[in-house]
Amino acid sequence: MATTQNPVGGLIREWRTRRRMSQLDLAMDAEISQRHLSFMESGRSAPSRDMVLHLAERLSIPLRQRNQLLLAAGYAPTFGERPLDHPSLAPAMDAVRMVLKGHEPYPAIAVDRHWNLIEGNAALAPMLAGVQDASLLEPPVNVLRLSLHPKGVAPRIVNLHEWRSHLIERLKHQNDTAGDPVLEALERELLGYPDGPRTGRPIQADPQAIAHPLRLRMGDTVLSFISTITVFGTPLDVTLSELAIESFFPADEETAAHLRALAKQ
């Protein structure tokens, strides 16, 4: 049987491989036959629009890449992509600012899919004191580059080795999920930055640890933070789906007291 040239099949196979799923695994999860999936991947069968979206859902493909999958199959994109200042995103951006403001006196930031800073709250400024390379603070500010650059925040991170390993591992996981060449280039860049000395056992080996801490020197004080990531639960816009808020919480009372004091100054 002759095959047709349909690039969507190769993309489906690429995402399936990225997710470490066999054809049988995906076929069973999508409730279709393995033969049908094989025909779609080889180009012997063209998937319908609904089938493309169904497979993308089962493969947990990000919205931006779902649009690319639809285009490859010959269909128009489903998910809109609006700039952050678009009127339709105003309620979402108001919610982001509310979260950032409500988290004070503790630091919180909103970032895009490439870890570029969108907004930060007032508690962020003291964490950036002492950055030696002013260009790192020029928009767009990449928070991972700013954190690990030897002329950025890195010299004040007490547990740089552990924190660097944690950030790069997070980035690797994001790369596995999104398959974004910009993130892959950023990962290579960060791996080229100087590492810090080991400060003890890897945190995952510490039975008392509950999260990766950030230990940051501010003057004569070492502040300890744990962080959480917040994303929108059911976004239908590409830009909104890629927005994330990272909130830093004090890991001890000394850090909490120090941040409360800073906020009163």
Short mmCIF file of N, CA, C and O in Angstrom, two decimals, residues 111-201:
data_model
loop_
_atom_site.label_atom_id
_atom_site.label_comp_id
_atom_site.label_asym_id
_atom_site.label_seq_id
_atom_site.Cartn_x
_atom_site.Cartn_y
_atom_site.Cartn_z
N VAL A 111 6.89 33.97 35.61
CA VAL A 111 7.81 33.76 34.49
C VAL A 111 7.07 33.14 33.32
O VAL A 111 6.03 32.52 33.48
N ASP A 112 7.66 33.32 32.12
CA ASP A 112 7.10 32.70 30.93
C ASP A 112 7.75 31.35 30.68
O ASP A 112 8.52 30.85 31.52
N ARG A 113 7.49 30.76 29.51
CA ARG A 113 7.94 29.39 29.26
C ARG A 113 9.45 29.28 29.17
O ARG A 113 10.00 28.19 29.32
N HIS A 114 10.15 30.37 28.92
CA HIS A 114 11.61 30.36 28.82
C HIS A 114 12.27 30.89 30.09
O HIS A 114 13.45 31.18 30.09
N TRP A 115 11.50 31.00 31.17
CA TRP A 115 11.98 31.48 32.45
C TRP A 115 12.38 32.95 32.41
O TRP A 115 13.24 33.40 33.16
N ASN A 116 11.75 33.71 31.52
CA ASN A 116 11.94 35.15 31.51
C ASN A 116 10.96 35.78 32.49
O ASN A 116 9.78 35.40 32.55
N LEU A 117 11.46 36.74 33.25
CA LEU A 117 10.66 37.37 34.29
C LEU A 117 9.55 38.22 33.68
O LEU A 117 9.80 39.07 32.83
N ILE A 118 8.34 37.98 34.12
CA ILE A 118 7.20 38.81 33.71
C ILE A 118 6.93 39.88 34.75
O ILE A 118 6.84 41.06 34.45
N GLU A 119 6.82 39.44 36.00
CA GLU A 119 6.63 40.38 37.11
C GLU A 119 7.19 39.75 38.37
O GLU A 119 7.28 38.53 38.50
N GLY A 120 7.56 40.61 39.30
CA GLY A 120 7.99 40.16 40.63
C GLY A 120 7.40 41.09 41.66
O GLY A 120 7.05 42.23 41.36
N ASN A 121 7.27 40.60 42.89
CA ASN A 121 6.72 41.48 43.92
C ASN A 121 7.83 42.29 44.59
O ASN A 121 9.01 42.16 44.27
N ALA A 122 7.43 43.14 45.54
CA ALA A 122 8.38 44.06 46.17
C ALA A 122 9.46 43.34 46.96
O ALA A 122 10.54 43.89 47.17
N ALA A 123 9.19 42.13 47.42
CA ALA A 123 10.16 41.39 48.24
C ALA A 123 11.30 40.82 47.41
O ALA A 123 12.27 40.31 47.97
N LEU A 124 11.20 40.91 46.09
CA LEU A 124 12.24 40.34 45.23
C LEU A 124 13.51 41.17 45.23
O LEU A 124 14.62 40.62 45.14
N ALA A 125 13.38 42.51 45.31
CA ALA A 125 14.53 43.41 45.16
C ALA A 125 15.70 43.07 46.08
O ALA A 125 16.85 43.02 45.61
N PRO A 126 15.49 42.84 47.38
CA PRO A 126 16.64 42.52 48.24
C PRO A 126 17.39 41.25 47.83
O PRO A 126 18.59 41.14 48.06
N MET A 127 16.70 40.31 47.18
CA MET A 127 17.37 39.08 46.75
C MET A 127 18.31 39.33 45.59
O MET A 127 19.22 38.54 45.33
N LEU A 128 18.11 40.44 44.88
CA LEU A 128 18.93 40.74 43.71
C LEU A 128 20.04 41.72 44.01
O LEU A 128 20.80 42.08 43.11
N ALA A 129 20.15 42.13 45.25
CA ALA A 129 21.20 43.07 45.63
C ALA A 129 22.57 42.43 45.40
O ALA A 129 22.78 41.25 45.67
N GLY A 130 23.50 43.21 44.87
CA GLY A 130 24.86 42.71 44.69
C GLY A 130 25.12 42.04 43.36
O GLY A 130 26.22 41.52 43.14
N VAL A 131 24.14 42.05 42.43
CA VAL A 131 24.38 41.49 41.10
C VAL A 131 25.46 42.33 40.41
O VAL A 131 25.32 43.55 40.29
N GLN A 132 26.54 41.69 39.98
CA GLN A 132 27.69 42.42 39.45
C GLN A 132 27.55 42.81 37.99
O GLN A 132 28.13 43.80 37.54
N ASP A 133 26.82 42.02 37.22
CA ASP A 133 26.66 42.28 35.79
C ASP A 133 25.28 42.87 35.57
O ASP A 133 24.27 42.16 35.59
N ALA A 134 25.23 44.19 35.32
CA ALA A 134 23.95 44.88 35.18
C ALA A 134 23.15 44.37 33.99
O ALA A 134 21.92 44.48 33.97
N SER A 135 23.83 43.81 32.98
CA SER A 135 23.11 43.33 31.81
C SER A 135 22.18 42.17 32.15
O SER A 135 21.20 41.93 31.44
N LEU A 136 22.47 41.46 33.23
CA LEU A 136 21.60 40.36 33.65
C LEU A 136 20.24 40.86 34.12
O LEU A 136 19.28 40.08 34.18
N LEU A 137 20.17 42.15 34.46
CA LEU A 137 18.93 42.73 34.96
C LEU A 137 18.18 43.51 33.88
O LEU A 137 17.15 44.12 34.16
N GLU A 138 18.70 43.48 32.66
CA GLU A 138 18.03 44.16 31.56
C GLU A 138 17.00 43.23 30.93
O GLU A 138 17.28 42.05 30.70
N PRO A 139 15.80 43.75 30.65
CA PRO A 139 14.76 42.90 30.06
C PRO A 139 15.18 42.35 28.69
O PRO A 139 15.86 43.05 27.94
N PRO A 140 14.77 41.11 28.39
CA PRO A 140 14.06 40.20 29.28
C PRO A 140 15.02 39.54 30.27
O PRO A 140 16.07 39.01 29.86
N VAL A 141 14.67 39.60 31.54
CA VAL A 141 15.51 39.01 32.58
C VAL A 141 15.21 37.52 32.68
O VAL A 141 14.09 37.12 33.01
N ASN A 142 16.21 36.69 32.38
CA ASN A 142 16.03 35.25 32.52
C ASN A 142 16.43 34.87 33.94
O ASN A 142 17.58 35.02 34.34
N VAL A 143 15.48 34.37 34.71
CA VAL A 143 15.73 34.17 36.14
C VAL A 143 16.70 33.02 36.40
O VAL A 143 17.42 33.03 37.41
N LEU A 144 16.74 32.02 35.52
CA LEU A 144 17.71 30.93 35.71
C LEU A 144 19.12 31.41 35.43
O LEU A 144 20.06 31.11 36.17
N ARG A 145 19.27 32.19 34.36
CA ARG A 145 20.59 32.76 34.05
C ARG A 145 21.03 33.71 35.17
O ARG A 145 22.17 33.67 35.63
N LEU A 146 20.12 34.55 35.63
CA LEU A 146 20.42 35.49 36.71
C LEU A 146 20.82 34.75 37.99
O LEU A 146 21.74 35.16 38.70
N SER A 147 20.17 33.64 38.26
CA SER A 147 20.44 32.88 39.49
C SER A 147 21.81 32.21 39.47
O SER A 147 22.51 32.22 40.48
N LEU A 148 22.19 31.64 38.33
CA LEU A 148 23.38 30.78 38.30
C LEU A 148 24.60 31.44 37.66
O LEU A 148 25.70 30.87 37.71
N HIS A 149 24.44 32.61 37.07
CA HIS A 149 25.57 33.29 36.44
C HIS A 149 26.59 33.68 37.52
O HIS A 149 26.21 34.14 38.61
N PRO A 150 27.89 33.53 37.26
CA PRO A 150 28.90 33.86 38.28
C PRO A 150 28.93 35.34 38.67
O PRO A 150 29.48 35.68 39.72
N LYS A 151 28.33 36.21 37.85
CA LYS A 151 28.22 37.62 38.21
C LYS A 151 26.78 38.01 38.52
O LYS A 151 26.43 39.18 38.53
N GLY A 152 25.97 36.98 38.77
CA GLY A 152 24.58 37.21 39.14
C GLY A 152 24.37 36.96 40.62
O GLY A 152 25.13 37.43 41.47
N VAL A 153 23.37 36.15 40.93
CA VAL A 153 23.05 35.85 42.33
C VAL A 153 23.92 34.71 42.86
O VAL A 153 24.11 34.58 44.08
N ALA A 154 24.50 33.92 41.98
CA ALA A 154 25.23 32.70 42.37
C ALA A 154 26.25 32.90 43.49
O ALA A 154 26.32 32.06 44.40
N PRO A 155 27.06 33.97 43.50
CA PRO A 155 28.05 34.11 44.58
C PRO A 155 27.44 34.20 45.98
O PRO A 155 28.15 33.93 46.96
N ARG A 156 26.16 34.54 46.07
CA ARG A 156 25.52 34.65 47.39
C ARG A 156 24.69 33.42 47.74
O ARG A 156 24.09 33.38 48.81
N ILE A 157 24.65 32.44 46.85
CA ILE A 157 23.93 31.20 47.15
C ILE A 157 24.85 30.27 47.91
O ILE A 157 25.85 29.78 47.38
N VAL A 158 24.55 30.05 49.17
CA VAL A 158 25.42 29.26 50.05
C VAL A 158 25.50 27.82 49.57
O VAL A 158 26.58 27.21 49.58
N ASN A 159 24.39 27.24 49.18
CA ASN A 159 24.36 25.85 48.70
C ASN A 159 24.25 25.82 47.18
O ASN A 159 23.36 25.18 46.61
N LEU A 160 25.18 26.50 46.51
CA LEU A 160 25.11 26.66 45.06
C LEU A 160 25.11 25.31 44.34
O LEU A 160 24.37 25.13 43.37
N HIS A 161 25.95 24.38 44.78
CA HIS A 161 26.02 23.08 44.09
C HIS A 161 24.66 22.40 44.09
O HIS A 161 24.17 21.95 43.03
N GLU A 162 24.01 22.33 45.26
CA GLU A 162 22.73 21.65 45.36
C GLU A 162 21.63 22.42 44.61
O GLU A 162 20.81 21.81 43.91
N TRP A 163 21.63 23.74 44.75
CA TRP A 163 20.59 24.54 44.10
C TRP A 163 20.76 24.51 42.58
O TRP A 163 19.79 24.40 41.84
N ARG A 164 22.00 24.60 42.11
CA ARG A 164 22.28 24.52 40.67
C ARG A 164 21.81 23.18 40.12
O ARG A 164 21.17 23.12 39.07
N SER A 165 22.13 22.10 40.82
CA SER A 165 21.72 20.77 40.38
C SER A 165 20.20 20.67 40.30
O SER A 165 19.63 20.09 39.36
N HIS A 166 19.54 21.26 41.29
CA HIS A 166 18.07 21.24 41.34
C HIS A 166 17.48 22.00 40.15
O HIS A 166 16.58 21.51 39.47
N LEU A 167 17.99 23.22 39.88
CA LEU A 167 17.45 24.02 38.78
C LEU A 167 17.68 23.36 37.42
O LEU A 167 16.79 23.34 36.57
N ILE A 168 18.87 22.80 37.24
CA ILE A 168 19.16 22.16 35.95
C ILE A 168 18.31 20.90 35.78
O ILE A 168 17.85 20.61 34.67
N GLU A 169 18.07 20.18 36.85
CA GLU A 169 17.21 19.00 36.76
C GLU A 169 15.78 19.41 36.41
O GLU A 169 15.11 18.74 35.60
N ARG A 170 15.31 20.50 36.99
CA ARG A 170 13.98 21.02 36.64
C ARG A 170 13.92 21.40 35.17
O ARG A 170 12.93 21.12 34.48
N LEU A 171 14.97 22.02 34.69
CA LEU A 171 15.01 22.44 33.29
C LEU A 171 15.05 21.22 32.37
O LEU A 171 14.40 21.20 31.32
N LYS A 172 15.80 20.20 32.74
CA LYS A 172 15.84 18.97 31.95
C LYS A 172 14.43 18.35 31.85
O LYS A 172 14.00 17.91 30.78
N HIS A 173 13.74 18.34 32.97
CA HIS A 173 12.38 17.78 32.98
C HIS A 173 11.46 18.61 32.09
O HIS A 173 10.64 18.06 31.34
N GLN A 174 11.60 19.93 32.15
CA GLN A 174 10.79 20.79 31.30
C GLN A 174 11.11 20.55 29.83
O GLN A 174 10.22 20.55 28.98
N ASN A 175 12.39 20.34 29.52
CA ASN A 175 12.78 20.05 28.14
C ASN A 175 12.15 18.75 27.65
O ASN A 175 11.72 18.64 26.50
N ASP A 176 12.11 17.75 28.53
CA ASP A 176 11.48 16.49 28.17
C ASP A 176 10.01 16.68 27.87
O ASP A 176 9.44 16.01 26.99
N THR A 177 9.37 17.59 28.60
CA THR A 177 7.94 17.82 28.44
C THR A 177 7.64 18.63 27.19
O THR A 177 6.71 18.33 26.44
N ALA A 178 8.44 19.70 26.96
CA ALA A 178 8.11 20.66 25.92
C ALA A 178 8.87 20.47 24.62
O ALA A 178 8.39 20.86 23.56
N GLY A 179 10.08 19.93 24.67
CA GLY A 179 10.88 19.79 23.46
C GLY A 179 11.18 21.13 22.82
O GLY A 179 11.09 21.28 21.60
N ASP A 180 11.57 22.11 23.64
CA ASP A 180 11.77 23.49 23.17
C ASP A 180 13.27 23.74 22.95
O ASP A 180 14.05 23.66 23.89
N PRO A 181 13.70 24.06 21.73
CA PRO A 181 15.13 24.29 21.47
C PRO A 181 15.71 25.46 22.25
O PRO A 181 16.90 25.47 22.56
N VAL A 182 14.89 26.46 22.59
CA VAL A 182 15.39 27.58 23.40
C VAL A 182 15.76 27.09 24.80
O VAL A 182 16.79 27.48 25.36
N LEU A 183 14.93 26.22 25.36
CA LEU A 183 15.23 25.67 26.68
C LEU A 183 16.44 24.74 26.62
O LEU A 183 17.24 24.70 27.57
N GLU A 184 16.59 24.02 25.53
CA GLU A 184 17.76 23.15 25.39
C GLU A 184 19.04 23.98 25.33
O GLU A 184 20.05 23.60 25.93
N ALA A 185 18.99 25.12 24.64
CA ALA A 185 20.16 26.01 24.58
C ALA A 185 20.43 26.61 25.95
O ALA A 185 21.59 26.76 26.36
N LEU A 186 19.38 26.96 26.68
CA LEU A 186 19.55 27.51 28.02
C LEU A 186 20.18 26.48 28.95
O LEU A 186 21.06 26.81 29.76
N GLU A 187 19.76 25.24 28.83
CA GLU A 187 20.34 24.17 29.65
C GLU A 187 21.83 24.03 29.39
O GLU A 187 22.63 23.92 30.33
N ARG A 188 22.23 24.06 28.12
CA ARG A 188 23.66 23.96 27.79
C ARG A 188 24.43 25.15 28.37
O ARG A 188 25.55 24.99 28.86
N GLU A 189 23.82 26.33 28.30
CA GLU A 189 24.47 27.52 28.85
C GLU A 189 24.68 27.39 30.36
O GLU A 189 25.77 27.65 30.88
N LEU A 190 23.65 26.97 31.06
CA LEU A 190 23.73 26.87 32.52
C LEU A 190 24.75 25.81 32.94
O LEU A 190 25.45 25.97 33.95
N LEU A 191 24.83 24.73 32.18
CA LEU A 191 25.80 23.69 32.50
C LEU A 191 27.23 24.19 32.37
O LEU A 191 28.15 23.63 32.97
N GLY A 192 27.43 25.26 31.60
CA GLY A 192 28.76 25.84 31.44
C GLY A 192 29.16 26.80 32.53
O GLY A 192 30.32 27.20 32.60
N TYR A 193 28.23 27.16 33.41
CA TYR A 193 28.56 28.07 34.50
C TYR A 193 29.29 27.32 35.62
O TYR A 193 29.09 26.11 35.80
N PRO A 194 30.13 28.02 36.39
CA PRO A 194 30.86 27.35 37.48
C PRO A 194 29.92 26.72 38.49
O PRO A 194 28.87 27.29 38.82
N ASP A 195 30.30 25.57 38.98
CA ASP A 195 29.55 24.88 40.03
C ASP A 195 30.04 25.37 41.38
O ASP A 195 31.08 26.02 41.49
N GLY A 196 29.28 25.08 42.40
CA GLY A 196 29.69 25.42 43.75
C GLY A 196 30.15 24.18 44.49
O GLY A 196 29.95 23.05 44.04
N PRO A 197 30.78 24.36 45.65
CA PRO A 197 31.23 23.20 46.44
C PRO A 197 30.04 22.46 47.03
O PRO A 197 28.99 23.05 47.28
N ARG A 198 30.21 21.18 47.21
CA ARG A 198 29.18 20.41 47.90
C ARG A 198 29.12 20.85 49.35
O ARG A 198 30.14 21.00 50.00
N THR A 199 27.89 21.04 49.84
CA THR A 199 27.73 21.48 51.22
C THR A 199 27.27 20.36 52.14
O THR A 199 27.04 20.57 53.31
N GLY A 200 27.14 19.18 51.61
CA GLY A 200 26.68 18.07 52.44
C GLY A 200 26.08 16.98 51.58
O GLY A 200 26.31 16.91 50.38
N ARG A 201 25.28 16.13 52.18
CA ARG A 201 24.65 15.04 51.45
C ARG A 201 23.63 15.59 50.46
O ARG A 201 23.02 16.64 50.69
#
